[in-house]
PDB file of C-alpha atoms in Angstrom:
ATOM      1  CA  MET A   1      -5.061   4.727  20.973  1.00 41.00           C
ATOM      2  CA  ILE A   2      -3.544   1.729  22.866  1.00 41.00           C
ATOM      3  CA  SER A   3      -5.763  -0.958  23.335  1.00 42.00           C
ATOM      4  CA  GLU A   4      -5.556  -2.896  26.651  1.00 40.00           C
ATOM      5  CA  HIS A   5      -6.364  -6.632  26.515  1.00 40.00           C
ATOM      6  CA  ARG A   6      -7.040  -8.268  30.283  1.00 38.00           C
ATOM      7  CA  GLU A   7      -6.852 -12.451  29.858  1.00 37.00           C
ATOM      8  CA  TYR A   8      -9.398 -14.418  32.306  1.00 31.00           C
ATOM      9  CA  SER A   9      -9.579 -17.951  33.480  1.00 34.00           C
ATOM     10  CA  GLU A  10     -12.915 -17.459  33.684  1.00 36.00           C
ATOM     11  CA  HIS A  11     -16.018 -16.779  31.485  1.00 40.00           C
ATOM     12  CA  PRO A  12     -16.386 -13.033  31.740  1.00 37.00           C
ATOM     13  CA  GLU A  13     -20.121 -13.320  33.055  1.00 39.00           C
ATOM     14  CA  GLN A  14     -18.267 -15.546  36.086  1.00 41.00           C
ATOM     15  CA  SER A  15     -15.562 -12.673  36.850  1.00 38.00           C
ATOM     16  CA  GLU A  16     -17.769 -10.305  36.635  1.00 39.00           C
ATOM     17  CA  HIS A  17     -20.169 -12.608  39.337  1.00 41.00           C
ATOM     18  CA  ARG A  18     -17.640 -12.799  41.536  1.00 40.00           C
ATOM     19  CA  GLY A  19     -16.565  -8.693  41.439  1.00 43.00           C
ATOM     20  CA  HIS A  20     -12.556  -9.016  41.164  1.00 46.00           C
ATOM     21  CA  SER A  21     -10.048 -10.653  37.619  1.00 47.00           C
ATOM     22  CA  ASP A  22      -7.538 -12.702  37.668  1.00 54.00           C
ATOM     23  CA  VAL A  23      -4.951  -9.654  37.880  1.00 55.00           C
ATOM     24  CA  GLN A  24      -3.873  -9.622  41.433  1.00 61.00           C
ATOM     25  CA  ASP A  25      -3.057  -6.311  42.640  1.00 57.00           C
ATOM     26  CA  GLY A  26       0.502  -4.760  41.801  1.00 57.00           C
ATOM     27  CA  GLU A  27       0.297  -6.763  38.730  1.00 63.00           C
ATOM     28  CA  THR A  28       0.079  -4.729  35.252  1.00 67.00           C
ATOM     29  CA  ALA A  29      -2.891  -6.316  32.861  1.00 76.00           C
ATOM     30  CA  PRO A  30      -1.269  -7.367  29.559  1.00 87.00           C
ATOM     31  CA  LEU A  31      -1.158  -4.803  27.007  1.00 92.00           C
ATOM     32  CA  ALA A  32      -1.441  -5.744  22.924  1.00 95.00           C
ATOM     33  CA  LEU A  33      -0.202  -2.596  20.606  1.00 96.00           C
ATOM     34  CA  LYS A  34      -1.290  -2.549  17.133  1.00 97.00           C
ATOM     35  CA  ILE A  35       1.351  -1.392  14.619  1.00 97.00           C
ATOM     36  CA  LEU A  36       0.803  -0.885  11.196  1.00 97.00           C
ATOM     37  CA  VAL A  37       3.371  -2.076   8.655  1.00 96.00           C
ATOM     38  CA  ALA A  38       3.198   0.277   5.481  1.00 95.00           C
ATOM     39  CA  GLY A  39       5.329   1.015   2.063  1.00 93.00           C
ATOM     40  CA  GLY A  40       5.926   1.104  -1.625  1.00 89.00           C
ATOM     41  CA  PHE A  41       4.912  -2.394  -3.689  1.00 85.00           C
ATOM     42  CA  GLY A  42       7.735  -5.325  -3.135  1.00 87.00           C
ATOM     43  CA  VAL A  43       9.619  -3.104  -0.050  1.00 92.00           C
ATOM     44  CA  GLY A  44       9.275  -6.359   2.168  1.00 93.00           C
ATOM     45  CA  LYS A  45       6.102  -5.771   4.352  1.00 93.00           C
ATOM     46  CA  THR A  46       5.096  -8.938   3.695  1.00 92.00           C
ATOM     47  CA  THR A  47       8.736 -10.666   4.490  1.00 94.00           C
ATOM     48  CA  LEU A  48       9.525  -8.698   8.060  1.00 96.00           C
ATOM     49  CA  VAL A  49       5.630  -9.456   9.307  1.00 95.00           C
ATOM     50  CA  GLY A  50       7.007 -13.395   8.594  1.00 95.00           C
ATOM     51  CA  ALA A  51      10.267 -12.213  10.275  1.00 97.00           C
ATOM     52  CA  VAL A  52       9.284 -11.711  13.112  1.00 97.00           C
ATOM     53  CA  SER A  53       5.786 -13.355  14.063  1.00 96.00           C
ATOM     54  CA  GLU A  54       5.631 -15.845  16.234  1.00 96.00           C
ATOM     55  CA  ILE A  55       2.824 -17.378  15.124  1.00 95.00           C
ATOM     56  CA  LYS A  56       1.873 -18.254  11.640  1.00 93.00           C
ATOM     57  CA  PRO A  57       1.481 -15.047   9.826  1.00 87.00           C
ATOM     58  CA  LEU A  58      -2.124 -14.755   8.063  1.00 87.00           C
ATOM     59  CA  ARG A  59      -1.354 -13.580   4.402  1.00 72.00           C
ATOM     60  CA  THR A  60      -4.002 -12.369   1.876  1.00 65.00           C
ATOM     61  CA  GLU A  61      -1.396 -12.486  -1.107  1.00 52.00           C
ATOM     62  CA  GLU A  62      -2.242 -13.333  -4.927  1.00 49.00           C
ATOM     63  CA  LEU A  63      -0.299 -13.902  -7.833  1.00 47.00           C
ATOM     64  CA  LEU A  64       0.691 -11.368 -10.019  1.00 44.00           C
ATOM     65  CA  SER A  65      -1.248 -11.483 -13.151  1.00 42.00           C
ATOM     66  CA  GLU A  66      -0.207  -9.642 -16.863  1.00 48.00           C
ATOM     67  CA  VAL A  67      -3.802  -7.818 -16.172  1.00 44.00           C
ATOM     68  CA  GLY A  68      -1.723  -6.172 -13.213  1.00 44.00           C
ATOM     69  CA  GLN A  69       1.381  -5.188 -15.370  1.00 47.00           C
ATOM     70  CA  SER A  70       0.056  -1.745 -16.522  1.00 45.00           C
ATOM     71  CA  VAL A  71      -0.560  -0.780 -12.328  1.00 49.00           C
ATOM     72  CA  ASP A  72       1.980  -3.032 -10.742  1.00 46.00           C
ATOM     73  CA  ASP A  73       5.594  -1.666 -11.351  1.00 52.00           C
ATOM     74  CA  THR A  74       7.862  -4.277 -10.617  1.00 48.00           C
ATOM     75  CA  GLY A  75      11.163  -2.260 -11.839  1.00 52.00           C
ATOM     76  CA  GLY A  76      13.905  -3.134  -9.435  1.00 50.00           C
ATOM     77  CA  VAL A  77      11.828  -6.515  -8.202  1.00 48.00           C
ATOM     78  CA  ASP A  78      11.824  -8.421 -10.873  1.00 51.00           C
ATOM     79  CA  GLN A  79      11.226 -11.672  -9.411  1.00 52.00           C
ATOM     80  CA  LYS A  80       8.251 -10.832  -7.046  1.00 42.00           C
ATOM     81  CA  VAL A  81       5.637 -12.846  -8.214  1.00 47.00           C
ATOM     82  CA  THR A  82       2.824 -12.346  -5.473  1.00 51.00           C
ATOM     83  CA  THR A  83       1.488  -8.815  -3.925  1.00 50.00           C
ATOM     84  CA  THR A  84      -0.598  -8.143  -0.641  1.00 47.00           C
ATOM     85  CA  VAL A  85      -4.712  -7.933  -1.550  1.00 48.00           C
ATOM     86  CA  ALA A  86      -5.764  -6.968   1.846  1.00 56.00           C
ATOM     87  CA  MET A  87      -3.586  -7.403   4.873  1.00 81.00           C
ATOM     88  CA  ASP A  88      -0.420  -9.307   6.478  1.00 90.00           C
ATOM     89  CA  PHE A  89      -1.443 -10.203  10.068  1.00 93.00           C
ATOM     90  CA  GLY A  90       1.136 -11.569  12.607  1.00 96.00           C
ATOM     91  CA  ARG A  91       1.905 -10.860  16.790  1.00 96.00           C
ATOM     92  CA  ILE A  92       5.023 -10.720  18.656  1.00 97.00           C
ATOM     93  CA  THR A  93       6.076 -10.184  22.237  1.00 95.00           C
ATOM     94  CA  ILE A  94       8.262  -7.802  22.895  1.00 92.00           C
ATOM     95  CA  ARG A  95       8.764  -8.493  26.717  1.00 90.00           C
ATOM     96  CA  SER A  96       6.560  -9.889  29.507  1.00 91.00           C
ATOM     97  CA  GLY A  97       2.971  -8.289  29.412  1.00 93.00           C
ATOM     98  CA  LEU A  98       3.746  -6.443  26.254  1.00 93.00           C
ATOM     99  CA  SER A  99       2.648  -7.479  22.675  1.00 96.00           C
ATOM    100  CA  LEU A 100       2.432  -6.404  19.326  1.00 97.00           C
ATOM    101  CA  TYR A 101      -0.384  -6.814  17.182  1.00 97.00           C
ATOM    102  CA  LEU A 102       1.182  -6.036  13.047  1.00 97.00           C
ATOM    103  CA  PHE A 103      -0.916  -4.766  10.577  1.00 95.00           C
ATOM    104  CA  GLY A 104       0.808  -5.439   6.963  1.00 92.00           C
ATOM    105  CA  THR A 105      -0.894  -2.936   4.666  1.00 88.00           C
ATOM    106  CA  PRO A 106      -0.554  -3.880   0.689  1.00 83.00           C
ATOM    107  CA  GLY A 107       1.246  -1.426  -1.247  1.00 69.00           C
ATOM    108  CA  GLN A 108      -0.484  -0.250  -4.251  1.00 59.00           C
ATOM    109  CA  ASP A 109      -2.269   2.714  -4.608  1.00 64.00           C
ATOM    110  CA  ARG A 110      -5.800   0.888  -5.606  1.00 62.00           C
ATOM    111  CA  PHE A 111      -5.837  -0.524  -2.608  1.00 66.00           C
ATOM    112  CA  TRP A 112      -5.497   2.376  -0.132  1.00 68.00           C
ATOM    113  CA  PHE A 113      -8.836   2.404   0.584  1.00 74.00           C
ATOM    114  CA  LEU A 114      -7.931  -0.261   2.762  1.00 81.00           C
ATOM    115  CA  TRP A 115      -5.286   1.978   5.233  1.00 85.00           C
ATOM    116  CA  ASP A 116      -7.651   4.210   6.961  1.00 89.00           C
ATOM    117  CA  GLU A 117      -9.938   0.967   8.505  1.00 88.00           C
ATOM    118  CA  LEU A 118      -6.209  -0.491   9.390  1.00 89.00           C
ATOM    119  CA  ALA A 119      -5.075   2.725  10.866  1.00 93.00           C
ATOM    120  CA  GLN A 120      -7.584   3.217  13.685  1.00 94.00           C
ATOM    121  CA  GLY A 121      -6.534   2.420  16.815  1.00 95.00           C
ATOM    122  CA  ALA A 122      -2.782   2.256  16.078  1.00 96.00           C
ATOM    123  CA  LEU A 123       0.074   2.842  18.302  1.00 97.00           C
ATOM    124  CA  GLY A 124       2.113   4.143  14.954  1.00 98.00           C
ATOM    125  CA  ALA A 125       4.240   2.469  11.876  1.00 98.00           C
ATOM    126  CA  VAL A 126       6.912   1.243  10.512  1.00 98.00           C
ATOM    127  CA  VAL A 127       7.338   2.321   6.809  1.00 98.00           C
ATOM    128  CA  LEU A 128       9.799   0.218   5.113  1.00 97.00           C
ATOM    129  CA  ALA A 129      11.745   1.850   2.453  1.00 97.00           C
ATOM    130  CA  ASP A 130      13.841   0.766  -0.412  1.00 96.00           C
ATOM    131  CA  THR A 131      16.992   3.182  -1.357  1.00 94.00           C
ATOM    132  CA  ARG A 132      16.515   1.593  -5.118  1.00 93.00           C
ATOM    133  CA  ARG A 133      12.595   2.823  -5.013  1.00 93.00           C
ATOM    134  CA  LEU A 134      12.969   5.443  -2.067  1.00 94.00           C
ATOM    135  CA  ASP A 135       9.804   7.415  -4.405  1.00 93.00           C
ATOM    136  CA  ASP A 136       7.467   4.840  -3.545  1.00 92.00           C
ATOM    137  CA  CYS A 137       7.589   5.261   0.534  1.00 92.00           C
ATOM    138  CA  PHE A 138       6.407   9.244   0.084  1.00 94.00           C
ATOM    139  CA  PRO A 139       2.475   8.164  -0.095  1.00 92.00           C
ATOM    140  CA  ALA A 140       2.989   6.251   3.399  1.00 94.00           C
ATOM    141  CA  VAL A 141       5.139   9.056   4.867  1.00 96.00           C
ATOM    142  CA  ASP A 142       2.689  11.354   4.078  1.00 94.00           C
ATOM    143  CA  TYR A 143      -0.119   9.471   4.734  1.00 93.00           C
ATOM    144  CA  PHE A 144       1.173   9.013   8.763  1.00 95.00           C
ATOM    145  CA  GLU A 145       1.954  12.486   9.000  1.00 96.00           C
ATOM    146  CA  HIS A 146      -1.003  13.763   8.040  1.00 95.00           C
ATOM    147  CA  ARG A 147      -2.647  12.125  10.394  1.00 94.00           C
ATOM    148  CA  HIS A 148      -0.428  12.160  13.133  1.00 95.00           C
ATOM    149  CA  ILE A 149       0.645   8.513  13.971  1.00 97.00           C
ATOM    150  CA  PRO A 150       4.176   8.205  14.625  1.00 98.00           C
ATOM    151  CA  PHE A 151       6.122   6.282  12.202  1.00 98.00           C
ATOM    152  CA  VAL A 152       9.616   4.778  11.770  1.00 98.00           C
ATOM    153  CA  VAL A 153      10.925   4.532   8.494  1.00 98.00           C
ATOM    154  CA  ALA A 154      12.832   1.177   8.314  1.00 98.00           C
ATOM    155  CA  VAL A 155      15.709   1.250   5.091  1.00 98.00           C
ATOM    156  CA  ASN A 156      15.521  -2.399   3.910  1.00 97.00           C
ATOM    157  CA  CYS A 157      19.412  -2.914   3.039  1.00 95.00           C
ATOM    158  CA  PHE A 158      18.624  -5.367  -0.367  1.00 92.00           C
ATOM    159  CA  THR A 159      21.921  -6.660  -1.638  1.00 89.00           C
ATOM    160  CA  GLY A 160      23.569  -5.136  -4.062  1.00 88.00           C
ATOM    161  CA  ALA A 161      21.610  -1.754  -3.311  1.00 89.00           C
ATOM    162  CA  ARG A 162      23.789   1.308  -2.448  1.00 91.00           C
ATOM    163  CA  ARG A 163      24.005   2.021   1.159  1.00 92.00           C
ATOM    164  CA  TYR A 164      22.433   5.278   2.527  1.00 95.00           C
ATOM    165  CA  THR A 165      23.114   6.857   6.320  1.00 94.00           C
ATOM    166  CA  ASP A 166      20.152   7.397   8.532  1.00 94.00           C
ATOM    167  CA  GLN A 167      20.700  11.149   7.877  1.00 95.00           C
ATOM    168  CA  GLU A 168      20.739  10.952   3.737  1.00 96.00           C
ATOM    169  CA  VAL A 169      17.431   8.965   4.216  1.00 97.00           C
ATOM    170  CA  SER A 170      16.332  11.691   6.261  1.00 97.00           C
ATOM    171  CA  ARG A 171      17.091  14.685   3.966  1.00 96.00           C
ATOM    172  CA  ALA A 172      16.314  12.793   0.925  1.00 96.00           C
ATOM    173  CA  LEU A 173      12.334  12.306   2.915  1.00 96.00           C
ATOM    174  CA  ASP A 174      12.253  15.532   4.222  1.00 96.00           C
ATOM    175  CA  LEU A 175      11.373  14.266   7.299  1.00 97.00           C
ATOM    176  CA  ASP A 176      10.230  15.736  10.461  1.00 94.00           C
ATOM    177  CA  ALA A 177      12.798  16.359  12.836  1.00 91.00           C
ATOM    178  CA  GLY A 178      13.189  13.990  15.331  1.00 95.00           C
ATOM    179  CA  THR A 179      11.236  10.977  12.754  1.00 97.00           C
ATOM    180  CA  PRO A 180      13.699   7.914  13.626  1.00 98.00           C
ATOM    181  CA  VAL A 181      15.431   5.955  10.472  1.00 98.00           C
ATOM    182  CA  VAL A 182      16.989   2.908  10.747  1.00 97.00           C
ATOM    183  CA  LEU A 183      18.797   0.214   8.580  1.00 96.00           C
ATOM    184  CA  CYS A 184      17.666  -3.366   8.843  1.00 97.00           C
ATOM    185  CA  ASP A 185      17.082  -6.696   7.085  1.00 97.00           C
ATOM    186  CA  ALA A 186      13.248  -7.238   6.649  1.00 97.00           C
ATOM    187  CA  ARG A 187      14.366 -11.086   6.894  1.00 97.00           C
ATOM    188  CA  ASP A 188      16.471 -11.292   9.972  1.00 98.00           C
ATOM    189  CA  ARG A 189      14.214 -11.334  12.923  1.00 97.00           C
ATOM    190  CA  ALA A 190      16.585  -9.701  15.486  1.00 97.00           C
ATOM    191  CA  SER A 191      17.008  -6.720  13.333  1.00 98.00           C
ATOM    192  CA  GLY A 192      12.731  -6.412  12.727  1.00 97.00           C
ATOM    193  CA  LYS A 193      12.699  -6.790  16.260  1.00 97.00           C
ATOM    194  CA  GLU A 194      14.961  -3.982  16.850  1.00 97.00           C
ATOM    195  CA  VAL A 195      12.912  -2.121  14.424  1.00 98.00           C
ATOM    196  CA  LEU A 196       9.542  -2.307  16.245  1.00 97.00           C
ATOM    197  CA  ILE A 197      11.259  -1.880  19.644  1.00 97.00           C
ATOM    198  CA  ARG A 198      12.275   1.921  18.374  1.00 97.00           C
ATOM    199  CA  LEU A 199       9.301   2.154  16.858  1.00 98.00           C
ATOM    200  CA  VAL A 200       7.644   1.575  20.380  1.00 97.00           C
ATOM    201  CA  GLU A 201      10.211   3.939  22.214  1.00 97.00           C
ATOM    202  CA  TYR A 202       9.704   6.799  19.974  1.00 98.00           C
ATOM    203  CA  ALA A 203       5.614   6.408  19.794  1.00 97.00           C
ATOM    204  CA  GLY A 204       5.640   6.251  24.078  1.00 96.00           C
ATOM    205  CA  ARG A 205       7.488   9.610  23.786  1.00 96.00           C
ATOM    206  CA  MET A 206       5.187  11.381  21.395  1.00 96.00           C
ATOM    207  CA  HIS A 207       1.716  10.255  22.594  1.00 94.00           C
ATOM    208  CA  THR A 208       3.681  11.503  26.190  1.00 95.00           C
ATOM    209  CA  ALA A 209       4.275  14.649  24.603  1.00 93.00           C
ATOM    210  CA  ARG A 210       0.440  15.336  23.218  1.00 92.00           C
ATOM    211  CA  LEU A 211      -0.645  14.299  26.283  1.00 91.00           C
ATOM    212  CA  LEU A 212       1.273  16.909  27.937  1.00 92.00           C
ATOM    213  CA  ASP A 213       0.566  19.531  25.832  1.00 89.00           C
ATOM    214  CA  SER A 214      -3.347  19.139  25.945  1.00 88.00           C
ATOM    215  CA  VAL A 215      -3.469  18.997  29.857  1.00 88.00           C
ATOM    216  CA  GLY A 216      -0.812  21.929  29.959  1.00 68.00           C
TER     217      GLY A 216
END
């Protein structure tokens, strides 16, 4: 579930010839963890990835068209003019030696066939929620619960939207006990980074508990 990447200053065949890598004794090899950012249409997934990414994010957005009006519900997000059709990608370094690769999923159900590919090898997921359209995040919650992928629900606090406590959101979504709910602003880098830290901590505890159960 956790993909580990070791960096070499030499070509791989040179390192093999010398019999060791550039990671010295006592040092920890750099880790790169795969995180999904999911949720309903127009909830702020692309915004979150772009806000926290330390590289120019990869985006696969297309303009909304009249053809898609019958399937893309823009109620509550009337000013939205583009939509993700494949994925968003970004990267953030949480601390020295620990980076997160962020994969933003498309929100519409006609693109859900991509989710299984994106979910392979993921440590966990952020499910973004908009309290004005809370029902839209149920499919993402169900998807990760059924596949036992750890996730946190991040409530994107849109301007003018009614505020709810994390306990109220948890009850409304009927989340499993212990699933974190975090209030955030997807436009703010510090807020988004805090969401990701909460996810890494929670996913780490979940994977550790499962490992202990499997050997117990």
